[in-house]
XYZ file of C-alpha atoms in Angstrom:
516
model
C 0.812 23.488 -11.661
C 0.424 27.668 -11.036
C 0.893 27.602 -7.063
C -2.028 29.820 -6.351
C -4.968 29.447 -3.690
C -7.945 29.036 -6.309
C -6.051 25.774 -8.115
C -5.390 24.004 -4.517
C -8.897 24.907 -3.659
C -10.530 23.227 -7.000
C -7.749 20.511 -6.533
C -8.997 19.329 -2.960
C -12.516 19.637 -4.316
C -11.576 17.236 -7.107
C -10.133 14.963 -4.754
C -13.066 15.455 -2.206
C -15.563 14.642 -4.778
C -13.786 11.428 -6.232
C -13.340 9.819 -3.114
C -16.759 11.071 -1.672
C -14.787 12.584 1.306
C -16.477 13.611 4.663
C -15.544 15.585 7.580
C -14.847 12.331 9.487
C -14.845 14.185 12.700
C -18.096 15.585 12.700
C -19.998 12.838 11.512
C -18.421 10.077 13.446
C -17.015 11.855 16.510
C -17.134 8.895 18.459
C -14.384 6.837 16.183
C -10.875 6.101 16.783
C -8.290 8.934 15.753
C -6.534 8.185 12.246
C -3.052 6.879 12.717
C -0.628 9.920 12.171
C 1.781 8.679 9.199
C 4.651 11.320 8.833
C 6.482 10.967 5.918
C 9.353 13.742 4.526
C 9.665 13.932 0.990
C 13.549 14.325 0.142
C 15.044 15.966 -2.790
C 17.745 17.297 -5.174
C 18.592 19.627 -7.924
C 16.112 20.789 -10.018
C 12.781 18.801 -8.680
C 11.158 21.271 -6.775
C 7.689 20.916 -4.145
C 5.691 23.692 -6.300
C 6.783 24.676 -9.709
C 10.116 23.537 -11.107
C 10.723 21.489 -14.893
C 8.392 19.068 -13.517
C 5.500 21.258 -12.080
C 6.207 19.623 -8.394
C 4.257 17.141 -6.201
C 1.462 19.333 -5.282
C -1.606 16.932 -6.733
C 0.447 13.694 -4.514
C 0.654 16.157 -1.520
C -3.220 17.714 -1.283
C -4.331 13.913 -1.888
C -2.526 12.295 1.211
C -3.492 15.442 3.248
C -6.953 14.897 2.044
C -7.969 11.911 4.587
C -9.332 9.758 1.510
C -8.425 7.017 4.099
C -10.350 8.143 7.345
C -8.070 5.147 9.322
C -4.633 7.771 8.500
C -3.864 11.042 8.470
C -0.641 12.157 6.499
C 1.623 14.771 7.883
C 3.923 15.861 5.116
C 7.370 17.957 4.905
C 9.356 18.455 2.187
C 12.739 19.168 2.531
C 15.629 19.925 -0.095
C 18.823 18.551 -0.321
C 20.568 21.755 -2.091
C 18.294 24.345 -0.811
C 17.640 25.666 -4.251
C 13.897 25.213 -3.505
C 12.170 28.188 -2.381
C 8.732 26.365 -2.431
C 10.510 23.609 0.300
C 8.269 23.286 3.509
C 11.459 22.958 5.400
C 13.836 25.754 4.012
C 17.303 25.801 3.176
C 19.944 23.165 2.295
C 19.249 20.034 4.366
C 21.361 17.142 4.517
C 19.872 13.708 6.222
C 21.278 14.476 9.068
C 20.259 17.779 9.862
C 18.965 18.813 13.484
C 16.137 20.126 11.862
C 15.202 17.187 10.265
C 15.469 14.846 12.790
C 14.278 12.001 10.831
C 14.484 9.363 13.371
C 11.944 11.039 15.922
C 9.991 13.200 13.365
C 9.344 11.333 10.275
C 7.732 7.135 9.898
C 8.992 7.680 5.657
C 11.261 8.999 3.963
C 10.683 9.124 0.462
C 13.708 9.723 -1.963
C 13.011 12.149 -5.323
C 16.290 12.702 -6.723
C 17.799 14.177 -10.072
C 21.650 13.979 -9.221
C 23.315 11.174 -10.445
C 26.523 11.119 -8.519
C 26.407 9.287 -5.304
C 26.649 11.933 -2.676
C 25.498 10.591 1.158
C 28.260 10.553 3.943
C 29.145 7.655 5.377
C 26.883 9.288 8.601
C 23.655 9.944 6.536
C 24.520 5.970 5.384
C 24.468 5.113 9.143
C 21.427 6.968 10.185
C 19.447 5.547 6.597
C 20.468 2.477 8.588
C 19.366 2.936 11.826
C 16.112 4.532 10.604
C 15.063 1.411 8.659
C 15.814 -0.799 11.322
C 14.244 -2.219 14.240
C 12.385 -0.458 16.733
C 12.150 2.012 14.291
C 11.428 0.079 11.370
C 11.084 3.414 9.099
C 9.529 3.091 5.824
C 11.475 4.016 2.136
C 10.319 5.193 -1.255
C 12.720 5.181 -3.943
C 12.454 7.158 -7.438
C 14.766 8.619 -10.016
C 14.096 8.240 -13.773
C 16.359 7.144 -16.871
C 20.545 6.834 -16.936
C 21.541 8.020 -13.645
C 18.801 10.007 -12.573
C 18.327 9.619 -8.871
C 21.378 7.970 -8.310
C 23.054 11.059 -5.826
C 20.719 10.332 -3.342
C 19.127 6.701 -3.380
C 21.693 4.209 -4.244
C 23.677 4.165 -0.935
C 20.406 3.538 0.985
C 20.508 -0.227 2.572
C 18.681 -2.575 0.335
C 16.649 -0.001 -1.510
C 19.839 1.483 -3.439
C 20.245 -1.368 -5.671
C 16.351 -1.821 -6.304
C 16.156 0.266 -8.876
C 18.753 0.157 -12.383
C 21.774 2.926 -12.309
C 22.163 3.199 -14.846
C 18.861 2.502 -16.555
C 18.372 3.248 -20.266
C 18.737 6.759 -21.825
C 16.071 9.240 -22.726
C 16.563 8.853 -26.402
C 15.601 6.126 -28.719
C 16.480 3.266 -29.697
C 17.452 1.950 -26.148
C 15.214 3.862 -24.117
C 12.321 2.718 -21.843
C 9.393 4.434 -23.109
C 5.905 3.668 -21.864
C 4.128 6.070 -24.186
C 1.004 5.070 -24.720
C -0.184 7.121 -28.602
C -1.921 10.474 -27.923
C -4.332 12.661 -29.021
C -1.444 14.188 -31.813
C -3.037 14.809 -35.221
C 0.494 14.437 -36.835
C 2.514 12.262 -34.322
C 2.330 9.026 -32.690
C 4.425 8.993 -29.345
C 5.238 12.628 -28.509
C 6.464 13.651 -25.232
C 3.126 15.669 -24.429
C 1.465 12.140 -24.465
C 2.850 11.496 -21.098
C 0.225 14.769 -20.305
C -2.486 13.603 -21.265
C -5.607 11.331 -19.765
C -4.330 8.305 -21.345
C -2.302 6.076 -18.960
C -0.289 3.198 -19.587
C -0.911 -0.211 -18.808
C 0.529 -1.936 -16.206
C 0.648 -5.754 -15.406
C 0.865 -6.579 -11.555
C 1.669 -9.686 -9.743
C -0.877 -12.170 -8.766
C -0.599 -13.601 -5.435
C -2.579 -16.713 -4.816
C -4.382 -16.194 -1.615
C -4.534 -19.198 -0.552
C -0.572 -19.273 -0.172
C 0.520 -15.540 0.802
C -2.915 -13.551 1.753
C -5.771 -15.163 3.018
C -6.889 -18.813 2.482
C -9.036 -19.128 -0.650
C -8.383 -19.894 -4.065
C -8.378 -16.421 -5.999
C -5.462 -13.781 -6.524
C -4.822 -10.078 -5.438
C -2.008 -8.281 -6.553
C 0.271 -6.549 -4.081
C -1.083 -4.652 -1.248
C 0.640 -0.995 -2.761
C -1.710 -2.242 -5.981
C -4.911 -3.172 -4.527
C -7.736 -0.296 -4.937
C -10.589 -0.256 -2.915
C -12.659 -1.694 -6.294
C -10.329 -3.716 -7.622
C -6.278 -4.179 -9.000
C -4.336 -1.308 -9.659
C -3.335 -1.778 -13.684
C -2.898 1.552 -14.900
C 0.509 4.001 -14.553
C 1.051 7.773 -15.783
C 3.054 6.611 -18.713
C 6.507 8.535 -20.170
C 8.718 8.922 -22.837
C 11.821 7.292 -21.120
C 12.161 5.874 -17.563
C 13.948 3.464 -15.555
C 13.497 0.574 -14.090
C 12.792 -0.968 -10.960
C 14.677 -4.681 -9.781
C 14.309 -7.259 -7.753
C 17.965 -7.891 -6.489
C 18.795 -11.757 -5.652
C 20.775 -11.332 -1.846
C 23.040 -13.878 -1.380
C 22.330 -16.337 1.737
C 23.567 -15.107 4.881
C 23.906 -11.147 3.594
C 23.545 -8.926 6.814
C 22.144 -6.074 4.608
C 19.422 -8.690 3.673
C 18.373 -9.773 6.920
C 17.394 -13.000 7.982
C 14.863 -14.073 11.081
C 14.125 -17.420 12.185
C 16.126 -18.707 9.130
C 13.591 -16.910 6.584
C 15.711 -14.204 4.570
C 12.933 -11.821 2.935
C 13.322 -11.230 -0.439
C 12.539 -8.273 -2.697
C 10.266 -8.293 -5.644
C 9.046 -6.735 -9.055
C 5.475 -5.937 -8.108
C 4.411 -4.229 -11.838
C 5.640 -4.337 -15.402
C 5.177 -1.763 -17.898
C 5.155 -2.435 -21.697
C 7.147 -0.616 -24.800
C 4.444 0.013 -27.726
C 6.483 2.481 -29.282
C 8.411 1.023 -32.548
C 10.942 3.299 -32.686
C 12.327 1.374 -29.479
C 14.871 -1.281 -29.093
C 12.700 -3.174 -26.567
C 9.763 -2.891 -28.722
C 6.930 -4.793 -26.821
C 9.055 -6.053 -24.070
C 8.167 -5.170 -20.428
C 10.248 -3.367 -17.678
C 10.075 -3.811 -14.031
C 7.987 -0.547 -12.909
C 7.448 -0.872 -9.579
C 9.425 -3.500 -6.319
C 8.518 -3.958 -3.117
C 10.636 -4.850 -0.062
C 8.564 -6.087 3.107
C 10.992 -5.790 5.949
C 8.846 -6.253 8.534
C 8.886 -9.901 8.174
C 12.629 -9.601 9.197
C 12.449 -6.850 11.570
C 13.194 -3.860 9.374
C 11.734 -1.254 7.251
C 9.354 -1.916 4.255
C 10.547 -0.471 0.763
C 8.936 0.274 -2.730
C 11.211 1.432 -5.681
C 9.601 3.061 -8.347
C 10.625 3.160 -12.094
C 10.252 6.907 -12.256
C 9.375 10.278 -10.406
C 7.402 10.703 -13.584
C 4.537 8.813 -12.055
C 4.523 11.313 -9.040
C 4.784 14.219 -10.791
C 2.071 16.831 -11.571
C 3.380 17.585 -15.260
C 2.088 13.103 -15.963
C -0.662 14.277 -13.424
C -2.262 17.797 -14.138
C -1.021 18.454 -17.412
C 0.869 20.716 -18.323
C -2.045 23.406 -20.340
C -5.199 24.780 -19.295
C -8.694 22.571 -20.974
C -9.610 22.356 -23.038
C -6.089 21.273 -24.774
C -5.920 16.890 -24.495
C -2.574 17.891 -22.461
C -5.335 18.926 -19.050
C -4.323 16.120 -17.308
C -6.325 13.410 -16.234
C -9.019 15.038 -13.982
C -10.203 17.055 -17.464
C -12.135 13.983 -18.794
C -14.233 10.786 -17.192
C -11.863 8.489 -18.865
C -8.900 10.342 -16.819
C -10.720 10.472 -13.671
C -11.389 6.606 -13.628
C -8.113 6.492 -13.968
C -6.800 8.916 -11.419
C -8.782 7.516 -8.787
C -6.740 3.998 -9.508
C -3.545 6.159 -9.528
C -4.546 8.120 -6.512
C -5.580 4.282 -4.504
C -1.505 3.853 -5.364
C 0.101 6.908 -4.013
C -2.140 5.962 -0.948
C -1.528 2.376 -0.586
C 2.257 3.508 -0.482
C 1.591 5.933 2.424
C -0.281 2.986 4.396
C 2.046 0.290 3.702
C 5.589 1.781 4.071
C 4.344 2.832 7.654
C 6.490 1.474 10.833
C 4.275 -1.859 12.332
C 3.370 1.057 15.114
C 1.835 2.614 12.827
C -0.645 -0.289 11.127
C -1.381 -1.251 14.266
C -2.842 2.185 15.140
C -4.709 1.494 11.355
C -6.051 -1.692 12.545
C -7.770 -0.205 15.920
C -9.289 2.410 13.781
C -10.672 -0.059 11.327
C -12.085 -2.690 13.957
C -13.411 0.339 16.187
C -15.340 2.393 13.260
C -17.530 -0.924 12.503
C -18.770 -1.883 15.555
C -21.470 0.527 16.407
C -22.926 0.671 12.755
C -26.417 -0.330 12.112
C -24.962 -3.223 9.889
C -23.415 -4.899 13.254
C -26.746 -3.789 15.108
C -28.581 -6.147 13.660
C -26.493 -8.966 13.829
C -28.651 -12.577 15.036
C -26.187 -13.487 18.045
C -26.507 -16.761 17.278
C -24.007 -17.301 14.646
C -21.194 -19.433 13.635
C -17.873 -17.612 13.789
C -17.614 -18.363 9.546
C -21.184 -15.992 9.880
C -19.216 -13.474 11.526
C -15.842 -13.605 9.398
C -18.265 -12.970 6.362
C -19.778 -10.045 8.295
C -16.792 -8.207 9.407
C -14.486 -8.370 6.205
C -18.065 -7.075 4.673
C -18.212 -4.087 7.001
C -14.720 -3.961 6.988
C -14.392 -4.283 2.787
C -16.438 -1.103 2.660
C -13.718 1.326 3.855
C -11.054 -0.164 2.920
C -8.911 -2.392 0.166
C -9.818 -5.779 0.099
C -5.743 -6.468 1.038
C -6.007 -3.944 3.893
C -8.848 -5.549 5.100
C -6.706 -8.921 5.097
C -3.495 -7.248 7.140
C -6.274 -5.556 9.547
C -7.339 -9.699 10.323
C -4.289 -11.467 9.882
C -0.784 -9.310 10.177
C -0.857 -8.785 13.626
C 1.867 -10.086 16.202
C -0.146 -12.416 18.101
C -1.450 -14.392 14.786
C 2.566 -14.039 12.834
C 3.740 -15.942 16.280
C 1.754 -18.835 15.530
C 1.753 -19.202 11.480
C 4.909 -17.112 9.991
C 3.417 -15.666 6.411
C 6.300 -16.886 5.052
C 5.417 -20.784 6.118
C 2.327 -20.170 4.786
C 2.977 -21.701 1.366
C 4.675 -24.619 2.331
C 2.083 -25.425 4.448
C -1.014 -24.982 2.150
C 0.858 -25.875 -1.104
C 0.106 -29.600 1.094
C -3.522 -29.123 0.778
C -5.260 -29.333 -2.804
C -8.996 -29.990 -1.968
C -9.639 -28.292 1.499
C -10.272 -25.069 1.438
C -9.010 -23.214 4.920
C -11.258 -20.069 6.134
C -8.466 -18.935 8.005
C -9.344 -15.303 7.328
C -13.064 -15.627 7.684
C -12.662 -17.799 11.303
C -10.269 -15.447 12.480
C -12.212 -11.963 11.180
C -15.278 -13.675 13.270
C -13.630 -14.568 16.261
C -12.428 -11.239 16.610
C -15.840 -9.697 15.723
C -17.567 -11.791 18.298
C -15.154 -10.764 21.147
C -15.390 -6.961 20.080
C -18.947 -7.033 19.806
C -19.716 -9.271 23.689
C -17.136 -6.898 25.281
C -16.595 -3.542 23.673
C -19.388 -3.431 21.521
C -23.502 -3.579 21.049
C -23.720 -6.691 22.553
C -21.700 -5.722 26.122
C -24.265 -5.140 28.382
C -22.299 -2.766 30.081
C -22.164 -0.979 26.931
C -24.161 2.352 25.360
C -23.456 4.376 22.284
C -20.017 5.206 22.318
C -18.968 9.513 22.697
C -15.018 8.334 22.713
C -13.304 5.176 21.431
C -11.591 2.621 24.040
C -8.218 2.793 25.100
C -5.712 1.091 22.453
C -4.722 -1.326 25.122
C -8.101 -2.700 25.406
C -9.326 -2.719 21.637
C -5.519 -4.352 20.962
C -6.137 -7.269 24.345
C -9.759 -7.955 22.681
C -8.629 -8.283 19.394
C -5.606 -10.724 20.321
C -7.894 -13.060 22.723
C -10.908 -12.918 19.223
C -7.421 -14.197 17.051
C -6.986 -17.270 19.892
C -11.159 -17.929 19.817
C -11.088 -17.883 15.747
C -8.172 -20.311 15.095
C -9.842 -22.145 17.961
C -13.035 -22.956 16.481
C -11.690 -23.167 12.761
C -9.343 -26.263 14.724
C -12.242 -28.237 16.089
C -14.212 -27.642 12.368
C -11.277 -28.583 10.910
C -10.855 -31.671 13.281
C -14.184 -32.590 13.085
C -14.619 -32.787 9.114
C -11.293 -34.452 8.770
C -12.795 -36.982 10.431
C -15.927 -37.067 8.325
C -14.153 -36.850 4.901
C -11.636 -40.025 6.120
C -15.060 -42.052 7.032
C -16.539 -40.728 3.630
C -13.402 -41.988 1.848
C -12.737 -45.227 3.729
C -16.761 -46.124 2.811
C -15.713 -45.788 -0.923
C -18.146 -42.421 -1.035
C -21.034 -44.149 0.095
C -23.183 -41.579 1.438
C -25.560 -43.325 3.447
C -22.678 -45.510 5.297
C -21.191 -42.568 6.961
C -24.876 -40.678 7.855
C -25.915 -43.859 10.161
């Protein structure tokens, strides 16, 4: 992409337009500030920021700068490993451990874009990888590299996320290569490099989670949170001609690097599969892992994704690599490619959001709750509801700024609620029930709604129009003690209609017996 003022300025307006982006702070004034995210994007060799073999990251970097998410704001450095880069934000030759960087008090990401393919960390960039990821810090990891070796200098020493991804993955030429091609627009080829420039994108199948045994209590599926768009699952990729592949390691019991908490060791996962359509390759119509996910915070450490390639990052799979009207524009160049991009874009987003340190989605959270609560939608609430009534309302309100799955961590991943029910008990609790379904979310989304609203909010009468959000401390005290009134009343419902379905059981389903 030519690194000139005009293209960023049509860029942003692309981006602005897509995701119908405001100046938040004019128009709601009165909100929470957006959590401040600060991830450093870390590289080698010949990727470059601007420019380079691969055109850079300059579409990935104007979108997280762009506040499409008014709940964060990304602050974004990018720093080079050999100082070859003379586009670099940071400039010069930067190892991890450089002053200037100072990852551990600067940066809540570090996300790894590496060519090299001989391992090439010292044992003290190892130790502060280490420290970074873990607890308090809890810092958040991205790891990319593309076929054979590629990305292998830099990313597989890292704790946990070095052996999440294959070294050394298939080559780049057929028969044995992973190619995720999908046919272009070629008048005399099928499955030509330039395909992976085009508005076509590949395919992707995600994992379904059932929610009523990892997300929220009802019987329907979402895939991953790093896949779920604001309308819907994430199942479409940039495709290309040869990548690698992303794993989902099996850590023995006990492993320190795979940590363990209250006898729970967190495993990782393939999150996304890609699938080979091109016949010239040995894995014809097989699927590769594309994309795994690591949530550390369940055991106290850093989250991690691994991705299959830097080829989905890149703006040569983005932007194309020619001017329109050549089929090789990109995907903004046609509606097909923009319905697309916006899925893609929801990705490199959700990554952003859900790599960040539990500090971090905490300060999401407050923004979320706050920015609802003076709407005209909450206005006109009755305030003589059932707390179900309220759950509906708030993941409503809530639903229409954010991912259904954010929505869900906003209501249920916070401290107070993980103390009682431990997500990962949640199976082998509910796998127990097969008829009742549990509004956990809904009871607990209203009980928090009610407090916010009787102390904070419309219905305070100590309250006017807000000019400045609450303290954290307060919105965070409100929020915990709306958790406790939620699970509260969803216990005596629950109570109260096991009781009525035993009577209705015992009376052999005779209505009118149990209505006397």
């Amino acid at each position: 992409m030519p690194n000139t003022f005009s293209d960023v300025e049509a860029l942003t307006r692309s981006i602005a337009n897509r995701w119908g982006i405001i100046d938040w702070n004019r128009h709601f004034g009165w909100w929470r500030p957006p959590s401040k995210v600060r991830i450093l994007m870390y590289a080698d060799s010949s990727v470059y920021f601007n420019g380079g073999s691969f055109l850079g990251l300059q579409y990935v970097f104007n979108l997280l700068k762009s506040r499409a998410y008014y709940y964060v704001d990304f602050e974004i450095d990018f720093a080079h490993r050999d100082g070859t880069d003379p586009t670099a934000t940071i400039p010069g030759a930067q190892a991890l451990t450089s002053a200037t960087l100072d990852i551990m008090n600067k940066y809540d990401e570090v996300w790894f874009f590496g060519f090299d393919s001989i391992p090439n960390l010292s044992p003290a960039e190892v130790t502060l990888m280490e420290q970074f990821m873990a607890a308090p810090k809890f810092g958040g990891v991205l790891v990319t590299g593309d076929h054979a070796d590629l990305g292998k200098g830099i990313a597989s020493q890292l704790p946990r996320a070095g052996v999440m991804r294959l070294y050394p993955a298939p080559p780049n030429s057929p028969p044995g290569w992973n190619t995720t091609l999908e046919e272009g627009p070629d008048a005399n080829a099928t499955f030509n490099f330039d395909d992976q420039s085009d508005d076509k994108p590949q395919t992707i199948r995600y994992k379904r989670y059932s929610l009523d045994s990892l997300a929220v209590f009802r019987r329907r599926y979402r895939p991953h949170p790093v896949l779920c768009g604001p309308t819907g699952p994430i199942d479409v990729f940039p495709d290309h001609q040869h990548e690698g592949e992303a794993l989902a390691p099996v850590p023995a019991p006990g492993d320190p690097v795979w940590p363990t908490k209250a006898g729970h060791q967190e495993q990782p996962e393939v999150i996304a599969w890609g699938r080979i359509k091109d016949p010239a390759a040995t894995k014809y119509n097989q699927e590769i892992g594309v994309l795994s996910a690591y949530n550390g915070h369940n055991v106290d450490v850093g989250r991690i994704i691994a991705d299959s390639t830097w080829h989905h990052w890149f703006d040569i799979n983005l932007t194309g690599t020619l001017a329109p009207p050549s089929p090789y524009a990109g995907f903004d160049e046609t509606a097909a490619g923009q319905a697309a991009l916006k899925k893609i874009d929801a990705f490199f987003l959700n990554c952003g959001v859900w790599l960040a340190p539990p500090v971090r989605q905490a300060e999401m959270r407050a923004a979320g709750w706050w920015s609802i609560l003076w709407t005209d939608h909450m206005l006109e609430l009755p305030q003589q509801e059932s707390l179900r009534y309220y759950g509906d309302q708030a993941i409503d309100a809530l639903g229409r700024r954010a991912s259904p799955c954010t929505v869900t961590e906003w209501v249920l991943d916070l401290p107070i609620f993980k103390e009682k029910i431990p997500r990962w008990e949640w199976p082998m609790v509910l796998e127990r029930f097969q008829l009742i379904d549990i509004p956990l979310e809904r009871y607990v989304a209203g009980g928090i709604l009610q407090q916010l609203m009787n102390t904070i909010g419309p219905w305070s009468p100590k309250a006017t129009f807000p000019t400045r959000p609450v303290s954290d401390e307060l919105l965070h005290r409100e929020i915990a003690t709306g958790i406790d009134a939620g699970l509260s009343a969803l216990t005596k419902q629950l109570q109260s209609e096991a009781s009525l379905a035993a009577k209705f059981a015992d009376s052999g389903f005779q209505v009118r017996r149990i209505l006397k």
